[in-house]
Every structure is written in C-alpha cells, then in structure tokens.
Amino acid sequence: MADAIVAGATGRHALALRCRRITDSGWFSTVVFTAILANAAVLGLETYAGLVTRWHDLLNLAEHGFLTVFAAELALRALAHADRPGDFFRDPWNLFDLAVVLLAVLPVTRDNATALRLLRLARVLRAARFLPQLRVIIVAVGKSLPGTVSFVLVGALLLYVYAMVGWVFFADADPEHYGSIGRAALTLFLLMTLDGLGDAVRAGLEISRWSILYFASYVLLSSFVLVNLLIGVVIQSLEEAHRSEARRERSAAASPQDDGAQDDTALVHERIAAARAALDDLEEQLAARRPGARN
C-alpha cells in the first residue's frame, strides 16, 4: 500500500515537472501569444460581411483551431499543477482562462451569437498574461476598485449638495440648468470637466455677484481635490501591483529550487519504502530461524 502511494505521488510529480518545463519555456509563451494575436486578427476580419460570406468555412475552421490551442494550453497548465492541484485555482489568470474556454463550449453560449462574440473578444485580454507591464496595469485597476468606489460616493455626495444649493439660488433665474435637482446635477457634472465653465460663471454673475464663490468652491473641490485623490488611489494601486508582480517573479524564480526539494522528498519516500521492505524480509528470516519454527 505504501509503495503504491509513493509511486503515485512520484508519478504525479514527474508529470507536473515535465508539463511545468513546457509551460515555463519561451517557445510555449510565444506560440500562445501568437495564437491570441491571430485570434484577434480573425475577429477583426469577421466584421466585414463580404469576407465572412466568402471565407465562412475557413473562418469557422480557424475558430475551432484557436479553441483547440487554448484548451490544450489550459490542460498543460493544469497538468503542471498535478502534484499541487490547489495552486492552479489560486492563480486568477488560470481561473480567467478556464472560464473563457469552458463557456465557449457550453451549448447555451454557442447558441447565443452575441455572448459567443464577447467570449471570443475576452480571449484577446489573455495577452496581458504574457505582457508584464499590461498585467501590472490590469492588476492595478482591480486593486483600485475599492478606492474608486469611495471616490464615487464622495463625489456623488458633493454633487448632490451643490446641486441642491444651485437649485435654491438659481432655479428661478435659470430654470434650464437649475430648474430641478436632476438638471442641476447634470450641469454640475459637466462643469466637473471644466467644460463650459466660463459661460456658467458669466451666467451666474448676472444673477448674483456672490455666485463666484459657489462656482470657485465647487471647481476647487471637484476638479482639483477629488481628481487628485483619484490619482493618488491609482498610483497607490500601481505600486501595490508592482510589488505583487515582483513577488510573483521571485516565486517563479524559486520554483526550480522547490522542484529540487520535491525530488529529494520523493527520493526519501522511496528509500523509506525500501527500508520497510528490507525490515519485513529480515523479520521473516528471523522468525524462520527461531527454535520450533517449521521449515
């Protein structure tokens, strides 16, 4: 029993090691990246109705070919974690690839042309896996989402307060822009980009000289303070993404050492099993030599 367990663990490790050497090689990344670019080119060609009509069978064959290549890539990456299956599902890129490939072969998705096109377009995003700088930006965008949500909430609160103030003071004189809370919020949202600020200030000065304080404070808070806060959130997320990428590269560099340690562990298990078998043989020989033992 112990020999079977050790043999199974050794076989899985050997298989994972061979597949890992393939997936970590430069030629493998080049082939997959080339397939992603070719898939993107084919998607672009399919936007021309004349080409689709003329080369329908060829384009359909190319689609099945790309799906086969991506499925084979996913299978190799999964086998590269045969000795540690949980590590495969801890990588977000593996989960993304798995979702893209599996959803593309489901009957529900294949019968929906729009969903199928979106899934095929999602394959292009997989190019980020092979471009470290683009991967850092995508990770940074994901890390900045919590801060962005807080920014949106603060911005919505500021917009609501100033819209109410604008409705109170300018609704009667300028109902087109401040006649309701919705119109006032839309006007101020456009002013947040500083588009038409000069016309808005001149119109406000015709109503009251004190309106300059209203517009100046709003522009200061919305266009300068809030925008700088958002930039700070993005920069912090980029720094965190760079640190995560650096840790990932260090882990990848340390993986050959881990493989060596696992080889030593497997060798130790084999020697333990051999020692147990030798002890069993020795006990049988000693039992056979005892007085009164049957020959």
PDB file of N, CA, C and O in Angstrom, residues 128-205:
ATOM      1  N   ALA A 128      -2.572  39.926 -21.859  1.00  0.00           N
ATOM      2  CA  ALA A 128      -1.966  40.572 -20.687  1.00  0.00           C
ATOM      3  C   ALA A 128      -1.146  39.590 -19.866  1.00  0.00           C
ATOM      4  O   ALA A 128      -0.217  39.995 -19.151  1.00  0.00           O
ATOM      5  N   ARG A 129      -1.474  38.310 -19.965  1.00  0.00           N
ATOM      6  CA  ARG A 129      -0.724  37.297 -19.207  1.00  0.00           C
ATOM      7  C   ARG A 129       0.728  37.228 -19.654  1.00  0.00           C
ATOM      8  O   ARG A 129       1.609  36.886 -18.860  1.00  0.00           O
ATOM      9  N   PHE A 130       0.983  37.553 -20.907  1.00  0.00           N
ATOM     10  CA  PHE A 130       2.322  37.443 -21.452  1.00  0.00           C
ATOM     11  C   PHE A 130       3.005  38.803 -21.578  1.00  0.00           C
ATOM     12  O   PHE A 130       4.123  38.873 -22.076  1.00  0.00           O
ATOM     13  N   LEU A 131       2.340  39.889 -21.145  1.00  0.00           N
ATOM     14  CA  LEU A 131       2.922  41.226 -21.162  1.00  0.00           C
ATOM     15  C   LEU A 131       2.954  41.745 -19.726  1.00  0.00           C
ATOM     16  O   LEU A 131       1.929  42.176 -19.196  1.00  0.00           O
ATOM     17  N   PRO A 132       4.089  41.703 -19.065  1.00  0.00           N
ATOM     18  CA  PRO A 132       4.144  42.057 -17.636  1.00  0.00           C
ATOM     19  C   PRO A 132       3.629  43.457 -17.331  1.00  0.00           C
ATOM     20  O   PRO A 132       2.909  43.654 -16.349  1.00  0.00           O
ATOM     21  N   GLN A 133       3.969  44.449 -18.158  1.00  0.00           N
ATOM     22  CA  GLN A 133       3.534  45.817 -17.871  1.00  0.00           C
ATOM     23  C   GLN A 133       2.022  45.951 -17.984  1.00  0.00           C
ATOM     24  O   GLN A 133       1.380  46.608 -17.150  1.00  0.00           O
ATOM     25  N   LEU A 134       1.442  45.336 -19.000  1.00  0.00           N
ATOM     26  CA  LEU A 134      -0.004  45.373 -19.138  1.00  0.00           C
ATOM     27  C   LEU A 134      -0.673  44.604 -18.005  1.00  0.00           C
ATOM     28  O   LEU A 134      -1.731  45.008 -17.503  1.00  0.00           O
ATOM     29  N   ARG A 135      -0.048  43.516 -17.570  1.00  0.00           N
ATOM     30  CA  ARG A 135      -0.588  42.744 -16.453  1.00  0.00           C
ATOM     31  C   ARG A 135      -0.579  43.583 -15.171  1.00  0.00           C
ATOM     32  O   ARG A 135      -1.520  43.523 -14.376  1.00  0.00           O
ATOM     33  N   VAL A 136       0.455  44.373 -14.986  1.00  0.00           N
ATOM     34  CA  VAL A 136       0.532  45.242 -13.807  1.00  0.00           C
ATOM     35  C   VAL A 136      -0.590  46.274 -13.828  1.00  0.00           C
ATOM     36  O   VAL A 136      -1.230  46.550 -12.807  1.00  0.00           O
ATOM     37  N   ILE A 137      -0.866  46.836 -15.015  1.00  0.00           N
ATOM     38  CA  ILE A 137      -1.922  47.850 -15.120  1.00  0.00           C
ATOM     39  C   ILE A 137      -3.288  47.240 -14.816  1.00  0.00           C
ATOM     40  O   ILE A 137      -4.108  47.836 -14.094  1.00  0.00           O
ATOM     41  N   ILE A 138      -3.544  46.044 -15.349  1.00  0.00           N
ATOM     42  CA  ILE A 138      -4.839  45.400 -15.097  1.00  0.00           C
ATOM     43  C   ILE A 138      -4.992  45.069 -13.614  1.00  0.00           C
ATOM     44  O   ILE A 138      -6.061  45.275 -13.017  1.00  0.00           O
ATOM     45  N   VAL A 139      -3.918  44.570 -13.001  1.00  0.00           N
ATOM     46  CA  VAL A 139      -3.977  44.278 -11.562  1.00  0.00           C
ATOM     47  C   VAL A 139      -4.196  45.559 -10.773  1.00  0.00           C
ATOM     48  O   VAL A 139      -4.952  45.586  -9.795  1.00  0.00           O
ATOM     49  N   ALA A 140      -3.557  46.647 -11.207  1.00  0.00           N
ATOM     50  CA  ALA A 140      -3.722  47.928 -10.519  1.00  0.00           C
ATOM     51  C   ALA A 140      -5.159  48.433 -10.624  1.00  0.00           C
ATOM     52  O   ALA A 140      -5.702  48.987  -9.661  1.00  0.00           O
ATOM     53  N   VAL A 141      -5.774  48.240 -11.777  1.00  0.00           N
ATOM     54  CA  VAL A 141      -7.176  48.649 -11.935  1.00  0.00           C
ATOM     55  C   VAL A 141      -8.069  47.876 -10.965  1.00  0.00           C
ATOM     56  O   VAL A 141      -8.968  48.432 -10.323  1.00  0.00           O
ATOM     57  N   GLY A 142      -7.812  46.576 -10.845  1.00  0.00           N
ATOM     58  CA  GLY A 142      -8.601  45.771  -9.913  1.00  0.00           C
ATOM     59  C   GLY A 142      -8.394  46.195  -8.468  1.00  0.00           C
ATOM     60  O   GLY A 142      -9.345  46.260  -7.683  1.00  0.00           O
ATOM     61  N   LYS A 143      -7.142  46.508  -8.100  1.00  0.00           N
ATOM     62  CA  LYS A 143      -6.862  46.922  -6.732  1.00  0.00           C
ATOM     63  C   LYS A 143      -7.411  48.311  -6.426  1.00  0.00           C
ATOM     64  O   LYS A 143      -7.652  48.646  -5.255  1.00  0.00           O
ATOM     65  N   SER A 144      -7.594  49.133  -7.455  1.00  0.00           N
ATOM     66  CA  SER A 144      -8.085  50.499  -7.229  1.00  0.00           C
ATOM     67  C   SER A 144      -9.610  50.574  -7.130  1.00  0.00           C
ATOM     68  O   SER A 144     -10.139  51.646  -6.812  1.00  0.00           O
ATOM     69  N   LEU A 145     -10.301  49.459  -7.392  1.00  0.00           N
ATOM     70  CA  LEU A 145     -11.765  49.495  -7.365  1.00  0.00           C
ATOM     71  C   LEU A 145     -12.339  49.894  -6.003  1.00  0.00           C
ATOM     72  O   LEU A 145     -13.250  50.729  -5.939  1.00  0.00           O
ATOM     73  N   PRO A 146     -11.848  49.346  -4.866  1.00  0.00           N
ATOM     74  CA  PRO A 146     -12.409  49.806  -3.580  1.00  0.00           C
ATOM     75  C   PRO A 146     -12.232  51.291  -3.349  1.00  0.00           C
ATOM     76  O   PRO A 146     -13.161  51.979  -2.908  1.00  0.00           O
ATOM     77  N   GLY A 147     -11.038  51.812  -3.661  1.00  0.00           N
ATOM     78  CA  GLY A 147     -10.822  53.251  -3.518  1.00  0.00           C
ATOM     79  C   GLY A 147     -11.656  54.063  -4.481  1.00  0.00           C
ATOM     80  O   GLY A 147     -12.119  55.161  -4.154  1.00  0.00           O
ATOM     81  N   THR A 148     -11.867  53.529  -5.681  1.00  0.00           N
ATOM     82  CA  THR A 148     -12.682  54.236  -6.667  1.00  0.00           C
ATOM     83  C   THR A 148     -14.135  54.314  -6.217  1.00  0.00           C
ATOM     84  O   THR A 148     -14.808  55.325  -6.428  1.00  0.00           O
ATOM     85  N   VAL A 149     -14.629  53.247  -5.591  1.00  0.00           N
ATOM     86  CA  VAL A 149     -15.996  53.262  -5.076  1.00  0.00           C
ATOM     87  C   VAL A 149     -16.155  54.350  -4.015  1.00  0.00           C
ATOM     88  O   VAL A 149     -17.141  55.100  -4.012  1.00  0.00           O
ATOM     89  N   SER A 150     -15.185  54.467  -3.131  1.00  0.00           N
ATOM     90  CA  SER A 150     -15.229  55.536  -2.123  1.00  0.00           C
ATOM     91  C   SER A 150     -15.186  56.907  -2.784  1.00  0.00           C
ATOM     92  O   SER A 150     -15.903  57.838  -2.373  1.00  0.00           O
ATOM     93  N   PHE A 151     -14.360  57.034  -3.828  1.00  0.00           N
ATOM     94  CA  PHE A 151     -14.290  58.299  -4.553  1.00  0.00           C
ATOM     95  C   PHE A 151     -15.629  58.644  -5.189  1.00  0.00           C
ATOM     96  O   PHE A 151     -16.077  59.805  -5.151  1.00  0.00           O
ATOM     97  N   VAL A 152     -16.287  57.653  -5.776  1.00  0.00           N
ATOM     98  CA  VAL A 152     -17.588  57.888  -6.408  1.00  0.00           C
ATOM     99  C   VAL A 152     -18.628  58.320  -5.375  1.00  0.00           C
ATOM    100  O   VAL A 152     -19.435  59.232  -5.617  1.00  0.00           O
ATOM    101  N   LEU A 153     -18.608  57.691  -4.205  1.00  0.00           N
ATOM    102  CA  LEU A 153     -19.573  58.050  -3.154  1.00  0.00           C
ATOM    103  C   LEU A 153     -19.352  59.489  -2.674  1.00  0.00           C
ATOM    104  O   LEU A 153     -20.312  60.261  -2.514  1.00  0.00           O
ATOM    105  N   VAL A 154     -18.094  59.852  -2.444  1.00  0.00           N
ATOM    106  CA  VAL A 154     -17.795  61.225  -2.009  1.00  0.00           C
ATOM    107  C   VAL A 154     -18.166  62.212  -3.108  1.00  0.00           C
ATOM    108  O   VAL A 154     -18.748  63.283  -2.841  1.00  0.00           O
ATOM    109  N   GLY A 155     -17.853  61.875  -4.360  1.00  0.00           N
ATOM    110  CA  GLY A 155     -18.203  62.758  -5.466  1.00  0.00           C
ATOM    111  C   GLY A 155     -19.701  62.923  -5.626  1.00  0.00           C
ATOM    112  O   GLY A 155     -20.194  64.026  -5.902  1.00  0.00           O
ATOM    113  N   ALA A 156     -20.460  61.828  -5.449  1.00  0.00           N
ATOM    114  CA  ALA A 156     -21.923  61.915  -5.552  1.00  0.00           C
ATOM    115  C   ALA A 156     -22.499  62.782  -4.436  1.00  0.00           C
ATOM    116  O   ALA A 156     -23.435  63.574  -4.666  1.00  0.00           O
ATOM    117  N   LEU A 157     -21.942  62.660  -3.233  1.00  0.00           N
ATOM    118  CA  LEU A 157     -22.410  63.498  -2.120  1.00  0.00           C
ATOM    119  C   LEU A 157     -22.122  64.972  -2.381  1.00  0.00           C
ATOM    120  O   LEU A 157     -22.990  65.836  -2.170  1.00  0.00           O
ATOM    121  N   LEU A 158     -20.922  65.267  -2.862  1.00  0.00           N
ATOM    122  CA  LEU A 158     -20.573  66.657  -3.190  1.00  0.00           C
ATOM    123  C   LEU A 158     -21.469  67.193  -4.295  1.00  0.00           C
ATOM    124  O   LEU A 158     -21.955  68.335  -4.228  1.00  0.00           O
ATOM    125  N   LEU A 159     -21.714  66.370  -5.315  1.00  0.00           N
ATOM    126  CA  LEU A 159     -22.559  66.795  -6.424  1.00  0.00           C
ATOM    127  C   LEU A 159     -23.982  67.062  -5.956  1.00  0.00           C
ATOM    128  O   LEU A 159     -24.615  68.053  -6.370  1.00  0.00           O
ATOM    129  N   TYR A 160     -24.489  66.223  -5.074  1.00  0.00           N
ATOM    130  CA  TYR A 160     -25.856  66.402  -4.577  1.00  0.00           C
ATOM    131  C   TYR A 160     -25.986  67.690  -3.762  1.00  0.00           C
ATOM    132  O   TYR A 160     -26.946  68.450  -3.926  1.00  0.00           O
ATOM    133  N   VAL A 161     -25.019  67.941  -2.891  1.00  0.00           N
ATOM    134  CA  VAL A 161     -25.089  69.142  -2.046  1.00  0.00           C
ATOM    135  C   VAL A 161     -25.043  70.397  -2.903  1.00  0.00           C
ATOM    136  O   VAL A 161     -25.858  71.330  -2.723  1.00  0.00           O
ATOM    137  N   TYR A 162     -24.111  70.469  -3.848  1.00  0.00           N
ATOM    138  CA  TYR A 162     -24.001  71.660  -4.692  1.00  0.00           C
ATOM    139  C   TYR A 162     -25.186  71.771  -5.647  1.00  0.00           C
ATOM    140  O   TYR A 162     -25.590  72.880  -6.008  1.00  0.00           O
ATOM    141  N   ALA A 163     -25.742  70.641  -6.072  1.00  0.00           N
ATOM    142  CA  ALA A 163     -26.933  70.712  -6.921  1.00  0.00           C
ATOM    143  C   ALA A 163     -28.115  71.299  -6.156  1.00  0.00           C
ATOM    144  O   ALA A 163     -28.889  72.099  -6.693  1.00  0.00           O
ATOM    145  N   MET A 164     -28.274  70.910  -4.900  1.00  0.00           N
ATOM    146  CA  MET A 164     -29.344  71.470  -4.086  1.00  0.00           C
ATOM    147  C   MET A 164     -29.141  72.962  -3.856  1.00  0.00           C
ATOM    148  O   MET A 164     -30.089  73.761  -3.945  1.00  0.00           O
ATOM    149  N   VAL A 165     -27.901  73.361  -3.584  1.00  0.00           N
ATOM    150  CA  VAL A 165     -27.618  74.790  -3.397  1.00  0.00           C
ATOM    151  C   VAL A 165     -27.885  75.554  -4.689  1.00  0.00           C
ATOM    152  O   VAL A 165     -28.471  76.652  -4.681  1.00  0.00           O
ATOM    153  N   GLY A 166     -27.475  74.992  -5.826  1.00  0.00           N
ATOM    154  CA  GLY A 166     -27.734  75.646  -7.102  1.00  0.00           C
ATOM    155  C   GLY A 166     -29.222  75.761  -7.399  1.00  0.00           C
ATOM    156  O   GLY A 166     -29.680  76.785  -7.931  1.00  0.00           O
ATOM    157  N   TRP A 167     -29.983  74.724  -7.041  1.00  0.00           N
ATOM    158  CA  TRP A 167     -31.434  74.785  -7.250  1.00  0.00           C
ATOM    159  C   TRP A 167     -32.075  75.876  -6.387  1.00  0.00           C
ATOM    160  O   TRP A 167     -32.970  76.593  -6.835  1.00  0.00           O
ATOM    161  N   VAL A 168     -31.587  76.027  -5.161  1.00  0.00           N
ATOM    162  CA  VAL A 168     -32.149  77.038  -4.253  1.00  0.00           C
ATOM    163  C   VAL A 168     -31.906  78.437  -4.783  1.00  0.00           C
ATOM    164  O   VAL A 168     -32.814  79.307  -4.768  1.00  0.00           O
ATOM    165  N   PHE A 169     -30.709  78.710  -5.287  1.00  0.00           N
ATOM    166  CA  PHE A 169     -30.342  80.080  -5.650  1.00  0.00           C
ATOM    167  C   PHE A 169     -30.578  80.411  -7.120  1.00  0.00           C
ATOM    168  O   PHE A 169     -30.795  81.582  -7.461  1.00  0.00           O
ATOM    169  N   PHE A 170     -30.544  79.428  -8.025  1.00  0.00           N
ATOM    170  CA  PHE A 170     -30.588  79.737  -9.457  1.00  0.00           C
ATOM    171  C   PHE A 170     -31.795  79.157 -10.180  1.00  0.00           C
ATOM    172  O   PHE A 170     -31.925  79.338 -11.391  1.00  0.00           O
ATOM    173  N   ALA A 171     -32.691  78.455  -9.487  1.00  0.00           N
ATOM    174  CA  ALA A 171     -33.806  77.784 -10.163  1.00  0.00           C
ATOM    175  C   ALA A 171     -34.726  78.784 -10.852  1.00  0.00           C
ATOM    176  O   ALA A 171     -35.161  78.565 -11.993  1.00  0.00           O
ATOM    177  N   ASP A 172     -35.033  79.888 -10.198  1.00  0.00           N
ATOM    178  CA  ASP A 172     -35.964  80.862 -10.793  1.00  0.00           C
ATOM    179  C   ASP A 172     -35.333  81.622 -11.944  1.00  0.00           C
ATOM    180  O   ASP A 172     -35.983  81.873 -12.962  1.00  0.00           O
ATOM    181  N   ALA A 173     -34.058  81.995 -11.814  1.00  0.00           N
ATOM    182  CA  ALA A 173     -33.406  82.795 -12.855  1.00  0.00           C
ATOM    183  C   ALA A 173     -32.902  81.942 -14.020  1.00  0.00           C
ATOM    184  O   ALA A 173     -32.834  82.416 -15.153  1.00  0.00           O
ATOM    185  N   ASP A 174     -32.551  80.705 -13.780  1.00  0.00           N
ATOM    186  CA  ASP A 174     -32.012  79.839 -14.826  1.00  0.00           C
ATOM    187  C   ASP A 174     -32.627  78.440 -14.706  1.00  0.00           C
ATOM    188  O   ASP A 174     -31.951  77.473 -14.342  1.00  0.00           O
ATOM    189  N   PRO A 175     -33.930  78.314 -15.016  1.00  0.00           N
ATOM    190  CA  PRO A 175     -34.581  77.003 -14.860  1.00  0.00           C
ATOM    191  C   PRO A 175     -34.063  75.953 -15.839  1.00  0.00           C
ATOM    192  O   PRO A 175     -34.193  74.752 -15.590  1.00  0.00           O
ATOM    193  N   GLU A 176     -33.461  76.373 -16.950  1.00  0.00           N
ATOM    194  CA  GLU A 176     -32.961  75.405 -17.925  1.00  0.00           C
ATOM    195  C   GLU A 176     -31.829  74.552 -17.351  1.00  0.00           C
ATOM    196  O   GLU A 176     -31.701  73.372 -17.667  1.00  0.00           O
ATOM    197  N   HIS A 177     -30.995  75.163 -16.512  1.00  0.00           N
ATOM    198  CA  HIS A 177     -29.857  74.446 -15.949  1.00  0.00           C
ATOM    199  C   HIS A 177     -30.045  74.061 -14.486  1.00  0.00           C
ATOM    200  O   HIS A 177     -29.390  73.118 -14.017  1.00  0.00           O
ATOM    201  N   TYR A 178     -30.909  74.781 -13.760  1.00  0.00           N
ATOM    202  CA  TYR A 178     -31.060  74.518 -12.324  1.00  0.00           C
ATOM    203  C   TYR A 178     -32.526  74.387 -11.921  1.00  0.00           C
ATOM    204  O   TYR A 178     -32.857  74.544 -10.751  1.00  0.00           O
ATOM    205  N   GLY A 179     -33.411  74.084 -12.870  1.00  0.00           N
ATOM    206  CA  GLY A 179     -34.836  74.022 -12.570  1.00  0.00           C
ATOM    207  C   GLY A 179     -35.231  72.841 -11.699  1.00  0.00           C
ATOM    208  O   GLY A 179     -36.308  72.850 -11.097  1.00  0.00           O
ATOM    209  N   SER A 180     -34.408  71.810 -11.612  1.00  0.00           N
ATOM    210  CA  SER A 180     -34.678  70.646 -10.768  1.00  0.00           C
ATOM    211  C   SER A 180     -33.348  70.082 -10.288  1.00  0.00           C
ATOM    212  O   SER A 180     -32.279  70.472 -10.771  1.00  0.00           O
ATOM    213  N   ILE A 181     -33.431  69.160  -9.332  1.00  0.00           N
ATOM    214  CA  ILE A 181     -32.211  68.573  -8.805  1.00  0.00           C
ATOM    215  C   ILE A 181     -31.473  67.784  -9.880  1.00  0.00           C
ATOM    216  O   ILE A 181     -30.237  67.765  -9.930  1.00  0.00           O
ATOM    217  N   GLY A 182     -32.235  67.159 -10.805  1.00  0.00           N
ATOM    218  CA  GLY A 182     -31.604  66.405 -11.880  1.00  0.00           C
ATOM    219  C   GLY A 182     -30.863  67.304 -12.855  1.00  0.00           C
ATOM    220  O   GLY A 182     -29.725  67.010 -13.243  1.00  0.00           O
ATOM    221  N   ARG A 183     -31.497  68.429 -13.254  1.00  0.00           N
ATOM    222  CA  ARG A 183     -30.835  69.355 -14.177  1.00  0.00           C
ATOM    223  C   ARG A 183     -29.624  70.009 -13.528  1.00  0.00           C
ATOM    224  O   ARG A 183     -28.583  70.188 -14.178  1.00  0.00           O
ATOM    225  N   ALA A 184     -29.746  70.361 -12.267  1.00  0.00           N
ATOM    226  CA  ALA A 184     -28.617  70.977 -11.574  1.00  0.00           C
ATOM    227  C   ALA A 184     -27.454  69.998 -11.453  1.00  0.00           C
ATOM    228  O   ALA A 184     -26.284  70.366 -11.656  1.00  0.00           O
ATOM    229  N   ALA A 185     -27.749  68.729 -11.150  1.00  0.00           N
ATOM    230  CA  ALA A 185     -26.690  67.728 -11.032  1.00  0.00           C
ATOM    231  C   ALA A 185     -26.018  67.491 -12.377  1.00  0.00           C
ATOM    232  O   ALA A 185     -24.784  67.347 -12.449  1.00  0.00           O
ATOM    233  N   LEU A 186     -26.802  67.452 -13.463  1.00  0.00           N
ATOM    234  CA  LEU A 186     -26.221  67.274 -14.790  1.00  0.00           C
ATOM    235  C   LEU A 186     -25.332  68.456 -15.159  1.00  0.00           C
ATOM    236  O   LEU A 186     -24.233  68.274 -15.706  1.00  0.00           O
ATOM    237  N   THR A 187     -25.786  69.681 -14.855  1.00  0.00           N
ATOM    238  CA  THR A 187     -24.988  70.870 -15.149  1.00  0.00           C
ATOM    239  C   THR A 187     -23.668  70.845 -14.398  1.00  0.00           C
ATOM    240  O   THR A 187     -22.600  71.103 -14.962  1.00  0.00           O
ATOM    241  N   LEU A 188     -23.719  70.487 -13.119  1.00  0.00           N
ATOM    242  CA  LEU A 188     -22.503  70.467 -12.319  1.00  0.00           C
ATOM    243  C   LEU A 188     -21.593  69.305 -12.717  1.00  0.00           C
ATOM    244  O   LEU A 188     -20.364  69.417 -12.628  1.00  0.00           O
ATOM    245  N   PHE A 189     -22.175  68.199 -13.153  1.00  0.00           N
ATOM    246  CA  PHE A 189     -21.348  67.072 -13.608  1.00  0.00           C
ATOM    247  C   PHE A 189     -20.534  67.474 -14.839  1.00  0.00           C
ATOM    248  O   PHE A 189     -19.360  67.111 -14.961  1.00  0.00           O
ATOM    249  N   LEU A 190     -21.152  68.223 -15.738  1.00  0.00           N
ATOM    250  CA  LEU A 190     -20.418  68.697 -16.912  1.00  0.00           C
ATOM    251  C   LEU A 190     -19.370  69.734 -16.520  1.00  0.00           C
ATOM    252  O   LEU A 190     -18.282  69.772 -17.103  1.00  0.00           O
ATOM    253  N   LEU A 191     -19.683  70.555 -15.518  1.00  0.00           N
ATOM    254  CA  LEU A 191     -18.708  71.545 -15.060  1.00  0.00           C
ATOM    255  C   LEU A 191     -17.511  70.892 -14.374  1.00  0.00           C
ATOM    256  O   LEU A 191     -16.449  71.495 -14.276  1.00  0.00           O
ATOM    257  N   MET A 192     -17.693  69.668 -13.886  1.00  0.00           N
ATOM    258  CA  MET A 192     -16.587  68.964 -13.237  1.00  0.00           C
ATOM    259  C   MET A 192     -15.426  68.770 -14.192  1.00  0.00           C
ATOM    260  O   MET A 192     -14.264  68.708 -13.787  1.00  0.00           O
ATOM    261  N   THR A 193     -15.708  68.678 -15.492  1.00  0.00           N
ATOM    262  CA  THR A 193     -14.667  68.546 -16.511  1.00  0.00           C
ATOM    263  C   THR A 193     -14.171  69.905 -17.006  1.00  0.00           C
ATOM    264  O   THR A 193     -13.385  69.958 -17.946  1.00  0.00           O
ATOM    265  N   LEU A 194     -14.678  70.982 -16.392  1.00  0.00           N
ATOM    266  CA  LEU A 194     -14.335  72.368 -16.749  1.00  0.00           C
ATOM    267  C   LEU A 194     -14.835  72.751 -18.138  1.00  0.00           C
ATOM    268  O   LEU A 194     -14.409  73.764 -18.700  1.00  0.00           O
ATOM    269  N   ASP A 195     -15.740  71.945 -18.688  1.00  0.00           N
ATOM    270  CA  ASP A 195     -16.321  72.250 -19.992  1.00  0.00           C
ATOM    271  C   ASP A 195     -17.467  73.259 -19.812  1.00  0.00           C
ATOM    272  O   ASP A 195     -18.436  72.982 -19.111  1.00  0.00           O
ATOM    273  N   GLY A 196     -17.366  74.405 -20.451  1.00  0.00           N
ATOM    274  CA  GLY A 196     -18.388  75.441 -20.342  1.00  0.00           C
ATOM    275  C   GLY A 196     -18.369  76.196 -19.029  1.00  0.00           C
ATOM    276  O   GLY A 196     -19.385  76.805 -18.649  1.00  0.00           O
ATOM    277  N   LEU A 197     -17.257  76.165 -18.328  1.00  0.00           N
ATOM    278  CA  LEU A 197     -17.179  76.845 -17.036  1.00  0.00           C
ATOM    279  C   LEU A 197     -17.307  78.361 -17.194  1.00  0.00           C
ATOM    280  O   LEU A 197     -17.978  79.023 -16.384  1.00  0.00           O
ATOM    281  N   GLY A 198     -16.671  78.892 -18.228  1.00  0.00           N
ATOM    282  CA  GLY A 198     -16.742  80.351 -18.429  1.00  0.00           C
ATOM    283  C   GLY A 198     -18.165  80.839 -18.642  1.00  0.00           C
ATOM    284  O   GLY A 198     -18.587  81.847 -18.046  1.00  0.00           O
ATOM    285  N   ASP A 199     -18.939  80.133 -19.467  1.00  0.00           N
ATOM    286  CA  ASP A 199     -20.335  80.540 -19.706  1.00  0.00           C
ATOM    287  C   ASP A 199     -21.160  80.411 -18.425  1.00  0.00           C
ATOM    288  O   ASP A 199     -22.013  81.265 -18.145  1.00  0.00           O
ATOM    289  N   ALA A 200     -20.908  79.355 -17.645  1.00  0.00           N
ATOM    290  CA  ALA A 200     -21.664  79.178 -16.406  1.00  0.00           C
ATOM    291  C   ALA A 200     -21.357  80.268 -15.398  1.00  0.00           C
ATOM    292  O   ALA A 200     -22.262  80.778 -14.711  1.00  0.00           O
ATOM    293  N   VAL A 201     -20.095  80.676 -15.313  1.00  0.00           N
ATOM    294  CA  VAL A 201     -19.725  81.734 -14.372  1.00  0.00           C
ATOM    295  C   VAL A 201     -20.332  83.064 -14.793  1.00  0.00           C
ATOM    296  O   VAL A 201     -20.859  83.822 -13.956  1.00  0.00           O
ATOM    297  N   ARG A 202     -20.289  83.372 -16.093  1.00  0.00           N
ATOM    298  CA  ARG A 202     -20.876  84.632 -16.558  1.00  0.00           C
ATOM    299  C   ARG A 202     -22.382  84.663 -16.311  1.00  0.00           C
ATOM    300  O   ARG A 202     -22.942  85.685 -15.892  1.00  0.00           O
ATOM    301  N   ALA A 203     -23.057  83.546 -16.558  1.00  0.00           N
ATOM    302  CA  ALA A 203     -24.495  83.484 -16.295  1.00  0.00           C
ATOM    303  C   ALA A 203     -24.788  83.632 -14.801  1.00  0.00           C
ATOM    304  O   ALA A 203     -25.766  84.272 -14.397  1.00  0.00           O
ATOM    305  N   GLY A 204     -23.933  83.064 -13.951  1.00  0.00           N
ATOM    306  CA  GLY A 204     -24.124  83.197 -12.519  1.00  0.00           C
ATOM    307  C   GLY A 204     -23.885  84.610 -12.031  1.00  0.00           C
ATOM    308  O   GLY A 204     -24.598  85.096 -11.134  1.00  0.00           O
ATOM    309  N   LEU A 205     -22.907  85.298 -12.609  1.00  0.00           N
ATOM    310  CA  LEU A 205     -22.632  86.671 -12.198  1.00  0.00           C
ATOM    311  C   LEU A 205     -23.776  87.605 -12.563  1.00  0.00           C
ATOM    312  O   LEU A 205     -23.998  88.635 -11.891  1.00  0.00           O
TER     313      LEU A 205
END
